[in-house]
CSV table of C-alpha atoms in Angstrom, one decimal:
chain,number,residue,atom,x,y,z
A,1,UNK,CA,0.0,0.0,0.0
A,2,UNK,CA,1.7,3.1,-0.9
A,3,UNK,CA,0.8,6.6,0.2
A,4,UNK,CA,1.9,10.3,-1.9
A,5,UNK,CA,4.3,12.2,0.2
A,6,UNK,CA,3.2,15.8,0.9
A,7,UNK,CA,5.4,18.2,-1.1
A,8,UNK,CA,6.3,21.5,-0.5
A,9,UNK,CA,6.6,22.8,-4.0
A,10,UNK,CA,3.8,25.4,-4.8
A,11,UNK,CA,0.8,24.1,-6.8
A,12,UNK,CA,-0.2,26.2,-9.8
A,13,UNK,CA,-4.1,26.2,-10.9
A,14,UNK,CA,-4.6,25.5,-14.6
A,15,UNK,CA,-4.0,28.7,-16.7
A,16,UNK,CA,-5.9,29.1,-20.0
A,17,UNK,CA,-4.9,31.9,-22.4
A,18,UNK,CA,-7.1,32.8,-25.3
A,19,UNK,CA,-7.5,35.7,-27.3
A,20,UNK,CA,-10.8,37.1,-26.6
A,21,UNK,CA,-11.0,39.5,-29.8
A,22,UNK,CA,-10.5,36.0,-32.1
A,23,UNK,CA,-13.8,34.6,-30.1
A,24,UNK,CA,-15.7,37.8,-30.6
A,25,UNK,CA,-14.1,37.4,-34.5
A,26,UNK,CA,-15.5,34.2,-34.8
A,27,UNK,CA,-18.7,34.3,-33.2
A,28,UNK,CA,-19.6,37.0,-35.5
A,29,UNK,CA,-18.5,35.2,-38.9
A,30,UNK,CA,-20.1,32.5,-37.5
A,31,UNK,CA,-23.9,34.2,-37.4
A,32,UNK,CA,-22.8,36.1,-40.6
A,33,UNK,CA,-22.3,32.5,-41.9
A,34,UNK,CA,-25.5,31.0,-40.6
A,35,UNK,CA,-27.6,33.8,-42.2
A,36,UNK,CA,-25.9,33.6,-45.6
A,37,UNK,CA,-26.0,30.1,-45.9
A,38,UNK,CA,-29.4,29.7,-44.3
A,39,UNK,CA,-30.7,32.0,-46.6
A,40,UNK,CA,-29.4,30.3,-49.7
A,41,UNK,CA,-31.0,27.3,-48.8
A,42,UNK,CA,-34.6,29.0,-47.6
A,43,UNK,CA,-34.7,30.7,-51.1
A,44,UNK,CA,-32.4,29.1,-53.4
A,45,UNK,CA,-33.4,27.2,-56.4
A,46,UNK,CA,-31.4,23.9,-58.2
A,47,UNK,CA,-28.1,23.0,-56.7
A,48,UNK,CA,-27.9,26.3,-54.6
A,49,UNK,CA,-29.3,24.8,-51.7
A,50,UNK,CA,-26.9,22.4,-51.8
A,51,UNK,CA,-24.1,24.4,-52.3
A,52,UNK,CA,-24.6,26.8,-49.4
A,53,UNK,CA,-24.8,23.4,-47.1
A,54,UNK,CA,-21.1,22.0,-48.6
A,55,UNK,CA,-20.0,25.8,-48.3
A,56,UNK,CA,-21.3,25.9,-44.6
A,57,UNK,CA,-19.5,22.4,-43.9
A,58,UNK,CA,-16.3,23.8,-45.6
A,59,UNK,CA,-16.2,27.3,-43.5
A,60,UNK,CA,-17.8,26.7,-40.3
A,61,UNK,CA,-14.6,24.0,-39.1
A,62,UNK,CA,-12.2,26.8,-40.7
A,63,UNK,CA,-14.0,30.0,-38.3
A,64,UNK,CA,-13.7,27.8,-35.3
A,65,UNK,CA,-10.3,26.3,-36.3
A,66,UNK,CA,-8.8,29.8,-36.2
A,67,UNK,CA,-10.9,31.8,-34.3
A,68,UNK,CA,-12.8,30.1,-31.0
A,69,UNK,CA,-10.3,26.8,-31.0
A,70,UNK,CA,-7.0,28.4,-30.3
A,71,UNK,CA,-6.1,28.3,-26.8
A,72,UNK,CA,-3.1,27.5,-24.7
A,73,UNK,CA,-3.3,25.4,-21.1
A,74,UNK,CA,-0.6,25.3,-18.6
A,75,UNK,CA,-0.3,23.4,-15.2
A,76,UNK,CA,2.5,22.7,-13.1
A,77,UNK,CA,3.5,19.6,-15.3
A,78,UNK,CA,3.1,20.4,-18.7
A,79,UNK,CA,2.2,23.4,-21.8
A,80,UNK,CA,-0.9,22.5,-24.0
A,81,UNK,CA,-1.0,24.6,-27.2
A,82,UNK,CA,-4.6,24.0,-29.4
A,83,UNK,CA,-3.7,25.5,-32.7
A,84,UNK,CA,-5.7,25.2,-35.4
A,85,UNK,CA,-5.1,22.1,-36.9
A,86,UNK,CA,-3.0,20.4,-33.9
A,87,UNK,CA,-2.5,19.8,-30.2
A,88,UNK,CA,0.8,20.3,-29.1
A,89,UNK,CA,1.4,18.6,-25.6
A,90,UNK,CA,5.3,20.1,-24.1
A,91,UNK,CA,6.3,18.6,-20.8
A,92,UNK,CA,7.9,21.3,-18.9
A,93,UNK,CA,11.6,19.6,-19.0
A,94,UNK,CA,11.2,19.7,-22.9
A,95,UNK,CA,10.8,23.4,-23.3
A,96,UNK,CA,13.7,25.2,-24.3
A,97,UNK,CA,12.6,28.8,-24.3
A,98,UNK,CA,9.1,30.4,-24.8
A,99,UNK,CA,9.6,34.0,-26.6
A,100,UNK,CA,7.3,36.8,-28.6
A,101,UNK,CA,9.1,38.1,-31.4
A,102,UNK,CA,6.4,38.8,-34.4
A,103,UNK,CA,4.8,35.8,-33.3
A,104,UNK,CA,4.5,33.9,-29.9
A,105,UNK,CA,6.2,30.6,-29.8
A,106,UNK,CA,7.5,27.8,-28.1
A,107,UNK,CA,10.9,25.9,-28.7
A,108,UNK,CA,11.5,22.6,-28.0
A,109,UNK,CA,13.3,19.6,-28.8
A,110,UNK,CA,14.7,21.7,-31.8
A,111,UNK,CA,11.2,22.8,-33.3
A,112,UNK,CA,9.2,25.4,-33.1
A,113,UNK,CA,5.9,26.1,-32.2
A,114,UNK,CA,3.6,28.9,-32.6
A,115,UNK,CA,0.9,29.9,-30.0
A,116,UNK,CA,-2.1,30.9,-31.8
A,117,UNK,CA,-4.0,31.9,-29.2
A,118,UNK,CA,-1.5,34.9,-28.3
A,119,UNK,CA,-1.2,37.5,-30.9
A,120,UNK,CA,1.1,39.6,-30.6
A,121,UNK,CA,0.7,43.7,-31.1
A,122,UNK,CA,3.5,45.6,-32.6
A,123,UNK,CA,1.1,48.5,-31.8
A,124,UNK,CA,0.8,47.8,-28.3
A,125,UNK,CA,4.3,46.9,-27.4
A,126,UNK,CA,5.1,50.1,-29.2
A,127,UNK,CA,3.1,51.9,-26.4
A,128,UNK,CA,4.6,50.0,-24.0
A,129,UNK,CA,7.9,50.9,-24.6
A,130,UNK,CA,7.2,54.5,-25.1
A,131,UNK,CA,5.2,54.4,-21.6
A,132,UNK,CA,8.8,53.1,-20.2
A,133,UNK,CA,10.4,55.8,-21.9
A,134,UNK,CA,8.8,58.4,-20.2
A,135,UNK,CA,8.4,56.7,-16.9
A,136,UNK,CA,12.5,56.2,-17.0
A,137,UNK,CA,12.8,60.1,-18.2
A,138,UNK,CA,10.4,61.0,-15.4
A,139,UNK,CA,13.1,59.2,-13.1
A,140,UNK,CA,16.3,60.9,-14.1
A,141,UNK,CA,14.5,64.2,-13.9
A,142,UNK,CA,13.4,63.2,-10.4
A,143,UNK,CA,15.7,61.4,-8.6
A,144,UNK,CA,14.7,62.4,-5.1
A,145,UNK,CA,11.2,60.3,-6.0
A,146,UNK,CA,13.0,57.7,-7.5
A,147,UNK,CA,14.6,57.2,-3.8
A,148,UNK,CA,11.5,57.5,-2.3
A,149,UNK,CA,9.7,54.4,-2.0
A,150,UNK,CA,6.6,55.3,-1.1
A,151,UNK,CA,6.9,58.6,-3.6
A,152,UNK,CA,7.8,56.0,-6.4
A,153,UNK,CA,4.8,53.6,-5.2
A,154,UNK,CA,2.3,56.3,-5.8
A,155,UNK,CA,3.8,57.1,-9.4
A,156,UNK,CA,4.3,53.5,-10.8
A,157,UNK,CA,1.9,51.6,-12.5
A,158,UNK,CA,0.4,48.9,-10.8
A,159,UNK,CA,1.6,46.2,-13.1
A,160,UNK,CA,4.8,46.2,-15.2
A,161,UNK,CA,4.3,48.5,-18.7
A,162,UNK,CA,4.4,45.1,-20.5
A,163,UNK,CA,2.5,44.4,-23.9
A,164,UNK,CA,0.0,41.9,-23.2
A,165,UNK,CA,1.7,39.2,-25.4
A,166,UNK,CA,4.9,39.6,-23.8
A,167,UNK,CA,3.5,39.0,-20.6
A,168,UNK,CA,2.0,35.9,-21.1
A,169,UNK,CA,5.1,35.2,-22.6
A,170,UNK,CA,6.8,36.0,-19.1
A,171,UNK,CA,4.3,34.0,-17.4
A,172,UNK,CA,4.8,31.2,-19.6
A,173,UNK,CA,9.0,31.4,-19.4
A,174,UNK,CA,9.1,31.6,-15.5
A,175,UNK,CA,6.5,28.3,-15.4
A,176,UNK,CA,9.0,26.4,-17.7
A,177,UNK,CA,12.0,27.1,-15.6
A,178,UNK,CA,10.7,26.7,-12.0
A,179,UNK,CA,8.6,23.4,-13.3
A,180,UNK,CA,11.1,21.7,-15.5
A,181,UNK,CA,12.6,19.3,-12.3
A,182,UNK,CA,9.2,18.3,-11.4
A,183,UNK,CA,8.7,14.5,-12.0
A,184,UNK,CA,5.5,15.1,-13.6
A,185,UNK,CA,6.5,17.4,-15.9
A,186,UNK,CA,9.7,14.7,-17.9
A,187,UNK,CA,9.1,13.6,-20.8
A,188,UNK,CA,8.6,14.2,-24.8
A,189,UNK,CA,7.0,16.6,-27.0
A,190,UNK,CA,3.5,14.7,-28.4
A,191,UNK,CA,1.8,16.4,-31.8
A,192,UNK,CA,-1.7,15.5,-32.6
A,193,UNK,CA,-3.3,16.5,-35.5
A,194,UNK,CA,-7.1,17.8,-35.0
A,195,UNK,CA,-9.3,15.5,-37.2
A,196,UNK,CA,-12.5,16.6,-36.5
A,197,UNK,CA,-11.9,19.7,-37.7
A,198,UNK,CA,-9.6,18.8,-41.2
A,199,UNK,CA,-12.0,16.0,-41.8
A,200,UNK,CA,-15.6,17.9,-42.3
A,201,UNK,CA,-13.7,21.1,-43.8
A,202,UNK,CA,-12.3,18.3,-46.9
A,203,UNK,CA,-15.1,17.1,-47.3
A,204,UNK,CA,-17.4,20.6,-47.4
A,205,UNK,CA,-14.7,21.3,-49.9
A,206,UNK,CA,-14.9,18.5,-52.1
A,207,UNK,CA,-18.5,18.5,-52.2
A,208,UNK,CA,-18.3,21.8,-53.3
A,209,UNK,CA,-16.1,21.1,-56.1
A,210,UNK,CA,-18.1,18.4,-57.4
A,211,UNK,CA,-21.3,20.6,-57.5
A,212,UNK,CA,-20.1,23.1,-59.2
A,213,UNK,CA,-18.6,20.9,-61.6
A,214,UNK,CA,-21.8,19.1,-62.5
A,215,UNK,CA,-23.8,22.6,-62.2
């Protein structure tokens, strides 16, 4: 009979990261999809009906695939990355570096992985930096507040002036290294590719093509 040992090691609660504007995006192409295609088949005549259904199988796995779908799940043993078209699973010890350049990605065991779910903003990271900028000028022209704790508590933001991206990033980096000796969290990278959303969007498509061809 054997019995877990208590551990001292912090325990993390599941994080999810998702990009809320690509839900919004995709809810809204989704009812703008609905309508069209309903339409067509209320009204349409001949092969029309038929063709809104095979467009409607084709598009609606495509607007979820990149839109709702993406999403990335980390714990205390392992990164989860729901792209589009593929699960990623990346035990903690197999993560070489997580990092937002143009993109957010993961490396690991020599390849590279993007994270969908966390755009990055040129834009805001821009803002970001210019919001250091000042912050650091407002520093050297002050130095007096700058040795004042509590004067330098009441003038700093609350949280770091990090793009969102970037902080996620951060978040993501830090789990990697402080999780990477867990037992749990050994192992390989797995891949999975997401069937049940290539499979119906093939097939919309090749119905398609074959109505049109015999139209």
């Amino acid at each position: 009979m054997s019995s877990q040992q208590p551990t001292d090691e912090p325990v993390y609660a599941d994080r999810v990261y998702r990009s809320s504007m690509g839900i919004v995006s995709g809810v809204l192409l989704l009812a703008l999809t609905a309508w069209l295609c309903g339409d067509a088949v209320v009204r349409g005549s001949g092969n029309t009906p038929w063709i809104a259904l095979a467009v409607a199988l084709c598009v609606v796995p495509l607007i979820v695939a990149f839109t709702i779908r993406p999403a990335v799940f980390a714990n205390d043993d392992r990164l989860r990355v729901r792209n589009p078209f593929r699960i990623i699973e990346l035990p903690w010890a197999a993560v070489d570096a997580v990092r937002a350049g143009y993109s957010a990605e993961v490396l690991a065991e020599g390849s590279k992985y993007q994270l969908w779910s966390v755009p990055v903003s040129l834009r805001e990271r821009k803002k970001a930096n210019r919001q250091q900028m000042r912050h650091s000028a407002h520093d050297r022209r002050d130095p007096g507040a700058s040795a004042d704790p509590g004067a330098r508590a009441r003038t700093a933001p609350s949280e770091p002036m990090r793009a969102g991206a970037d902080r996620i990033v951060d978040d993501l980096q830090g789990l990697a290294e402080s999780r990477a000796s867990r037992p749990g969290a050994q192992g390989s990278v797995r891949v999975r590719w997401s069937y049940e959303i290539i499979a119906p969007a093939l097939a919309g498509a090749l119905i398609l093509i074959v109505l049109i061809a015999t139209r």
